[in-house]
Short mmCIF file of C-alpha atoms in Angstrom, two decimals:
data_model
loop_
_atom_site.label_atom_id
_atom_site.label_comp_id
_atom_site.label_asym_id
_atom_site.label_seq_id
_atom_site.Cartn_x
_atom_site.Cartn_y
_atom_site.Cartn_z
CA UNK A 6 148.23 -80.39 -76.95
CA UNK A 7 148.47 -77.94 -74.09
CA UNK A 8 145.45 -76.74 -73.00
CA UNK A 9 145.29 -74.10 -70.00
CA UNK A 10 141.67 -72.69 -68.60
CA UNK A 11 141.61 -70.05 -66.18
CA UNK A 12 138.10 -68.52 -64.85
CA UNK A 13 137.32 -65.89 -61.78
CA UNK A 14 134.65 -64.16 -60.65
CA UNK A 15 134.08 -61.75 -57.92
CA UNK A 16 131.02 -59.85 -56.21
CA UNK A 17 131.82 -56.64 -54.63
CA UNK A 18 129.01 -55.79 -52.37
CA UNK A 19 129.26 -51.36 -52.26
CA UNK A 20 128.98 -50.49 -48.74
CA UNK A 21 125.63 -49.84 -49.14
CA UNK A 22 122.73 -51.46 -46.96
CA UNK A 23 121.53 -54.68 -48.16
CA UNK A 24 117.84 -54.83 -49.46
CA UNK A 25 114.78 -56.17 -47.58
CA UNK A 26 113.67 -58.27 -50.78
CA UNK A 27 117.29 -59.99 -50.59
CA UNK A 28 117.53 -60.80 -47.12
CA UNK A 29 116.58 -62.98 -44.40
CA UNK A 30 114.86 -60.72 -41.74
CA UNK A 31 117.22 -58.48 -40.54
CA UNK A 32 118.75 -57.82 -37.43
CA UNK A 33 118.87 -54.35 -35.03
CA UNK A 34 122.45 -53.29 -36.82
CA UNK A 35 121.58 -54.41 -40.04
CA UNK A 36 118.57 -52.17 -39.68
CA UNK A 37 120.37 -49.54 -38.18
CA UNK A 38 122.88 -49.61 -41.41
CA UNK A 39 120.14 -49.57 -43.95
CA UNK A 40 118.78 -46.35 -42.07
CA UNK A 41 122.01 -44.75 -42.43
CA UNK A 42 122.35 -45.49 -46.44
CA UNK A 43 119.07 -44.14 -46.84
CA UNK A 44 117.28 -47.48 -48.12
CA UNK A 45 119.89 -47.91 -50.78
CA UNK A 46 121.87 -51.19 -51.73
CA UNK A 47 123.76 -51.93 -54.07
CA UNK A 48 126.08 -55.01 -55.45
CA UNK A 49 129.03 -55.27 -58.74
CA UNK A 50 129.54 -58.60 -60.35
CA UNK A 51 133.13 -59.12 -62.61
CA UNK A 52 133.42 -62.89 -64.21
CA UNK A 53 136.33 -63.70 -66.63
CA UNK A 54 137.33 -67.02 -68.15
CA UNK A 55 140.26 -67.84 -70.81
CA UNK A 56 141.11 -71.27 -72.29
CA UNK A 57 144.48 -71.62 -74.50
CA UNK A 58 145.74 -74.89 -76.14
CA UNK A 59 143.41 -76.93 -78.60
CA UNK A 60 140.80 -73.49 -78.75
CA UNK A 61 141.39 -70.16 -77.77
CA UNK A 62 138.52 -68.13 -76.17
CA UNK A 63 138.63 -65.50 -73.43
CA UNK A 64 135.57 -63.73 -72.19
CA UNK A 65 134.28 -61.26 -69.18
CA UNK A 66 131.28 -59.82 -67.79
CA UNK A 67 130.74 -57.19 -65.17
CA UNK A 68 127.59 -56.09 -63.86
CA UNK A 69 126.72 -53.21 -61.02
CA UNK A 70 123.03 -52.15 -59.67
CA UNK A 71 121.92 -49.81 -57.75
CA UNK A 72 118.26 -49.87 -55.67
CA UNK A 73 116.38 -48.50 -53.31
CA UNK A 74 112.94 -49.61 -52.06
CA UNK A 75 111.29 -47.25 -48.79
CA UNK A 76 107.57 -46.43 -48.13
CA UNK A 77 107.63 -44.03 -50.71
CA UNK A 78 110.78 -44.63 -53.36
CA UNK A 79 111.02 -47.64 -55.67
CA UNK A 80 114.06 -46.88 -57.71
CA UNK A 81 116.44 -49.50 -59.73
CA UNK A 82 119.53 -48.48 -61.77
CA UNK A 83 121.47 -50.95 -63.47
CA UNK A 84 124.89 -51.35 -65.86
CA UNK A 85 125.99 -54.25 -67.44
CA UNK A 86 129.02 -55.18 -69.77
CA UNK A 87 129.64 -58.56 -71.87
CA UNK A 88 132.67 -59.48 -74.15
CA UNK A 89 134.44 -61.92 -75.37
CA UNK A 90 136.58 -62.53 -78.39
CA UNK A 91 137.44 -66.32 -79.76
CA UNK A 92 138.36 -68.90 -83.03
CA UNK A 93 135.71 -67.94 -85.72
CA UNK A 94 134.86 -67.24 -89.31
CA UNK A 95 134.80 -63.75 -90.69
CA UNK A 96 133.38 -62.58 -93.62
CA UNK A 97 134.49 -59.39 -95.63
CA UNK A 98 134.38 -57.65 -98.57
CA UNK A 99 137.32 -57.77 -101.12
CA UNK A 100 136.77 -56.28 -105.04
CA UNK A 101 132.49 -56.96 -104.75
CA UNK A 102 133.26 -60.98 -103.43
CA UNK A 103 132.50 -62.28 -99.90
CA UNK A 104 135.60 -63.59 -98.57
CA UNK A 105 135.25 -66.23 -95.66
CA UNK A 106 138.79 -66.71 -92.93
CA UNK A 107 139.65 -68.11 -89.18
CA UNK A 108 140.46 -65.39 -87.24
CA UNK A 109 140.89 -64.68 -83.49
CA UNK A 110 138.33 -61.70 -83.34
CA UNK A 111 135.48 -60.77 -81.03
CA UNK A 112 132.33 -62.90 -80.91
CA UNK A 113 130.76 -60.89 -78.57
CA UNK A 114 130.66 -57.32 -77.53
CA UNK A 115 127.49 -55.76 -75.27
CA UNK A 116 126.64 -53.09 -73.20
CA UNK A 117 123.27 -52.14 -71.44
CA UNK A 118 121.86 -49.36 -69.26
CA UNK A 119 118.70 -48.37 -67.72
CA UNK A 120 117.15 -47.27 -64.85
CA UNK A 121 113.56 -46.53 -63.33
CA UNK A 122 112.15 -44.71 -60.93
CA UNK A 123 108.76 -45.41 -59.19
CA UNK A 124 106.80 -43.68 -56.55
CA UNK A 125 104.57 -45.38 -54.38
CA UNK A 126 101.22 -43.37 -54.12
CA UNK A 127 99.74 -46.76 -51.95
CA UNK A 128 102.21 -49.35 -49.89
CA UNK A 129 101.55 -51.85 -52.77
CA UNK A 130 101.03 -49.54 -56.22
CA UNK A 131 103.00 -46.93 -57.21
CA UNK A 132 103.87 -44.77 -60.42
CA UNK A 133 106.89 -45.77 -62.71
CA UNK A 134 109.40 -44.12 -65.41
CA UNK A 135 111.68 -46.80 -67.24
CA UNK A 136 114.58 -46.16 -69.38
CA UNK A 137 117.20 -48.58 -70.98
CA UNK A 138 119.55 -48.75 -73.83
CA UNK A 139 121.44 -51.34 -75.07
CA UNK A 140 124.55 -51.57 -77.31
CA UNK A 141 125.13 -55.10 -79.32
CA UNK A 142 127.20 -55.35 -82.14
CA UNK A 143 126.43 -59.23 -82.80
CA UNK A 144 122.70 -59.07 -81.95
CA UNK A 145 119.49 -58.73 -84.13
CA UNK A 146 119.50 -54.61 -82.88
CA UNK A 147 122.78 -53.13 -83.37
CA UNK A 148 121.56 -50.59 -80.72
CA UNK A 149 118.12 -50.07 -79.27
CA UNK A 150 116.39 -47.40 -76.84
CA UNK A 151 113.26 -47.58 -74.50
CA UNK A 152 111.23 -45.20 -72.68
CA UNK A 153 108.18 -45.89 -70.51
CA UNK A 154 105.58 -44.49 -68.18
CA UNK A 155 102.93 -46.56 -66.65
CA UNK A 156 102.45 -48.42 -63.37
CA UNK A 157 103.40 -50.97 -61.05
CA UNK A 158 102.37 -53.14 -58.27
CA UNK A 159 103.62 -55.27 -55.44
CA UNK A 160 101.72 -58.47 -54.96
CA UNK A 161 103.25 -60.30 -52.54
CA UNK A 162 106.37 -59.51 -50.35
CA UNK A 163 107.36 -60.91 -46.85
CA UNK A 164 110.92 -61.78 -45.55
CA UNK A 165 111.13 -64.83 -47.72
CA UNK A 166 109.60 -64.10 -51.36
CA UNK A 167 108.74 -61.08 -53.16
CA UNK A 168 106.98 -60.66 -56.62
CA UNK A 169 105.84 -57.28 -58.65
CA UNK A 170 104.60 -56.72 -62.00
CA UNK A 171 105.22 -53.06 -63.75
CA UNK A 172 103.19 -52.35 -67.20
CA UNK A 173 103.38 -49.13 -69.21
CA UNK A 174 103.06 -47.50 -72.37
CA UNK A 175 106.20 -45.88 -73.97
CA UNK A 176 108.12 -45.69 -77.18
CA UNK A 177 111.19 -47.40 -78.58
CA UNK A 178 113.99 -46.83 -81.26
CA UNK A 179 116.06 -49.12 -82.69
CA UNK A 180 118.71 -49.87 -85.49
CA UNK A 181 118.83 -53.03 -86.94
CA UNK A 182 121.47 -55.23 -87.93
CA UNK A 183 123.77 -54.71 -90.85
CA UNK A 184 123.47 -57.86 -93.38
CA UNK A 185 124.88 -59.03 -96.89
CA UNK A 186 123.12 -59.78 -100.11
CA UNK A 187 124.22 -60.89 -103.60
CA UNK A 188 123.45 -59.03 -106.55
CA UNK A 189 122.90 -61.62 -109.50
CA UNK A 190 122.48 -59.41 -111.87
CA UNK A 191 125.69 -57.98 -112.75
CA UNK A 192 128.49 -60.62 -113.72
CA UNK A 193 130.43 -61.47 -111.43
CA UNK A 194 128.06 -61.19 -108.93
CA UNK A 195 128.60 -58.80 -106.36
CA UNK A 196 128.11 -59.20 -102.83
CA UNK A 197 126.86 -55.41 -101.14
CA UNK A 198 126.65 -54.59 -97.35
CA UNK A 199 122.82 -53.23 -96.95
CA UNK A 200 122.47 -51.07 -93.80
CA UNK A 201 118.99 -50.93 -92.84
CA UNK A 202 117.73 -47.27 -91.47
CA UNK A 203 116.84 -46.84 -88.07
CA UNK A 204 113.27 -47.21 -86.75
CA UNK A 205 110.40 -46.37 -84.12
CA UNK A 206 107.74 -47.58 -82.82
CA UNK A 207 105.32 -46.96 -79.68
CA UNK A 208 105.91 -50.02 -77.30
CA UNK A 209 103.80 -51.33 -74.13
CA UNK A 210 106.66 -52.49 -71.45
CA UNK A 211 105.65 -55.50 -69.09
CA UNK A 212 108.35 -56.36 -66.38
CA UNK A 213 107.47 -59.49 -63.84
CA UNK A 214 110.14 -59.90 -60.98
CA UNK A 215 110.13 -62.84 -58.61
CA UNK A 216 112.89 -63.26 -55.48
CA UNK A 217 112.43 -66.33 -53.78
CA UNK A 218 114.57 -67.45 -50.43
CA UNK A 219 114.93 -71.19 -50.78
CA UNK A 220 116.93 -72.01 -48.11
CA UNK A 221 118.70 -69.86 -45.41
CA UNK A 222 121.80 -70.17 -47.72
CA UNK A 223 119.94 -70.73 -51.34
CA UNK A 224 118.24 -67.87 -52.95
CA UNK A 225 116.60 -67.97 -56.35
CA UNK A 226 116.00 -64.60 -58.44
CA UNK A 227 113.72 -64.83 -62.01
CA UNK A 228 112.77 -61.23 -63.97
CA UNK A 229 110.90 -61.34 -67.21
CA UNK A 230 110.87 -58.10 -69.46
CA UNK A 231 109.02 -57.42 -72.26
CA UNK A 232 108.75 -54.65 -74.87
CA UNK A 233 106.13 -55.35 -77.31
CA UNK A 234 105.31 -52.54 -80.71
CA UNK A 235 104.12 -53.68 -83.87
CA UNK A 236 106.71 -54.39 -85.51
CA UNK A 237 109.32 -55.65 -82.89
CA UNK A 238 108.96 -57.50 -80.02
CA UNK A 239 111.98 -57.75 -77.67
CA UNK A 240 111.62 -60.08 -74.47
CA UNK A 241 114.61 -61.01 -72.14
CA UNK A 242 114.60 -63.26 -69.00
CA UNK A 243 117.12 -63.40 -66.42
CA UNK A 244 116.99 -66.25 -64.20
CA UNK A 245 119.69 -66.89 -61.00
CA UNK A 246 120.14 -69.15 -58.12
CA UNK A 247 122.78 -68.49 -55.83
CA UNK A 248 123.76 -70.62 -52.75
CA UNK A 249 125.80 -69.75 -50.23
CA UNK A 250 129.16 -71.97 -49.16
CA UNK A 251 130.29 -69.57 -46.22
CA UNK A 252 128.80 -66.52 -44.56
CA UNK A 253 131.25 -64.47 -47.84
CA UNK A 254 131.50 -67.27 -50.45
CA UNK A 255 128.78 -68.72 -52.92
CA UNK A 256 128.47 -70.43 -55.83
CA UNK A 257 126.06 -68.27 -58.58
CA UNK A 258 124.43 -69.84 -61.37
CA UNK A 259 122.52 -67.64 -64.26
CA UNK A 260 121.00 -68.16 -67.43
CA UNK A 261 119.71 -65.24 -69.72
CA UNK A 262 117.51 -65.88 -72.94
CA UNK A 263 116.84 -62.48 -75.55
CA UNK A 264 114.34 -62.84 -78.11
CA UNK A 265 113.67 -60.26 -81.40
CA UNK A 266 110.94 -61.06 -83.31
CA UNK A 267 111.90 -58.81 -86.26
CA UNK A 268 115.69 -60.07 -87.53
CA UNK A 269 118.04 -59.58 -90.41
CA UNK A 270 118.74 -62.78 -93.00
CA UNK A 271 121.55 -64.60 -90.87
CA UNK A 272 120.72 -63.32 -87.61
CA UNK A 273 119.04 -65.18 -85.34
CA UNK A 274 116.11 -64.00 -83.31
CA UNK A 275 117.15 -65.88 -79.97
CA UNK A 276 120.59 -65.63 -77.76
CA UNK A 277 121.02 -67.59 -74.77
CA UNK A 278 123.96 -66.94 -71.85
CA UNK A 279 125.07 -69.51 -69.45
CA UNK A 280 127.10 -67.49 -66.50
CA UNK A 281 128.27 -69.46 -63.49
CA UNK A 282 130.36 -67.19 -60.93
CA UNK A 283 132.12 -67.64 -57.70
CA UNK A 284 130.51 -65.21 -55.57
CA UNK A 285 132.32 -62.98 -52.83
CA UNK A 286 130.45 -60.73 -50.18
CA UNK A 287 131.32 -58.56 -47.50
#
């Protein structure tokens, strides 16, 4: 059997300055070009992969942030895109019976948004106003929405390692996934599609964020969030290490794990994504 894989992934640095937190101490132009951008940096990730033959599977990511850190801004914006479509089973409706059948269809289909803004009343604490909002149509949340207001502080940064904790207080709204249950009742049984209503909940919003220079060429990057109600509690962790193979190539590992404590039957609470990317800066 033929079998043909194909995978590429770039990083398009936007001519923006890079960030202290990400770099090596810097020298007189590098400084002089993160005066001119006015603190900001900024980076876009695109990964895609295809494999044809014995399975069939294509997927793609893209990411792009935006940040800027200064003695009195602390700001982060951030976009991100996942989907892929492959060989799986599909179940549908037809006449009140669940129907089960191989198709080529998507298996995965995300997108996620958020930003917040912080200002720093003290060279280590500052004020903070988080929102995100996230769009899965194969997750435990078909769609969910976060708003915060709290604090934040810097506990240790120097030209090699940084790490900063926010907490806050906000709110959060959510729709969970649609599911199928089987009416025994009638004869035959009937199979019905429940939609369950959306919901809301006051949250408390921890984020942790650790940058760590290993190496001149080897960087490692870990950020924990958490958004905790009663009801639901949604954590994701993105971990990355990233080493460098020439001054503009380098070889980008990342794993991401999701967790929703509250799920619908035959969802699961935890997703995991495995990313590695060839990495190109300028």
């Amino acid at each position: 059997m033929k079998r043909t894989t194909i995978a590429f992934s770039l990083l398009l640095a936007l001519p923006l300055a890079a960030a202290a937190q990400d770099a090596a101490p810097a020298s007189a132009d590098a400084s002089a070009t993160a005066a001119d951008s006015g603190g900001w940096a900024g980076s876009g990730e695109f990964g895609y992969a295809a494999s044809q033959g014995n399975s069939h599977s294509e997927n793609l990511n893209a990411k792009l942030g935006l940040s800027k850190d200064d003695e009195v801004w602390r700001n982060n914006f951030f976009l991100t895109a996942l989907r892929a479509k492959g060989e799986t089973t599909v179940t549908t409706l037809q006449n009140g019976q669940a129907v089960s059948e191989d198709r080529y269809s998507t298996t995965a289909n995300r997108y996620d948004a958020g930003a917040s803004l912080g200002y720093k009343y003290d060279p280590r604490a500052y004020v903070v106003g988080a929102l995100r909002y996230e769009h899965d149509d194969f997750a435990a949340n078909r769609w969910q929405a976060a708003a915060s207001l709290g604090f934040g502080y810097i506990a240790l940064k120097n030209g090699r390692t940084e790490l900063s904790f926010e907490i806050a207080p906000g709110y959060k709204r959510y729709q969970p996934a649609d599911y199928y249950v089987t009416d025994t009742g009638v004869t035959p049984p009937q199979t019905l599609l429940v939609r369950p209503a959306a919901q809301g909940e006051p949250i408390v919003r921890g984020l942790a964020n650790w940058k760590y220079r290993l190496t001149a060429s080897t960087r490692f990057e870990d950020t924990v969030l958490v958004e905790a109600g009663t009801d639901n509690r949604y954590a994701q962790n993105d971990a990355g290490l990233a080493v460098s193979m020439t001054e503009t190539l380098a070889l980008k590992l990342g794993y991401q794990v999701r967790y929703n404590s509250d799920t619908s039957p035959g969802t699961k609470s935890t997703d995991q994504l495995w990313t590695t990317n060839l990495v190109y800066s300028f």
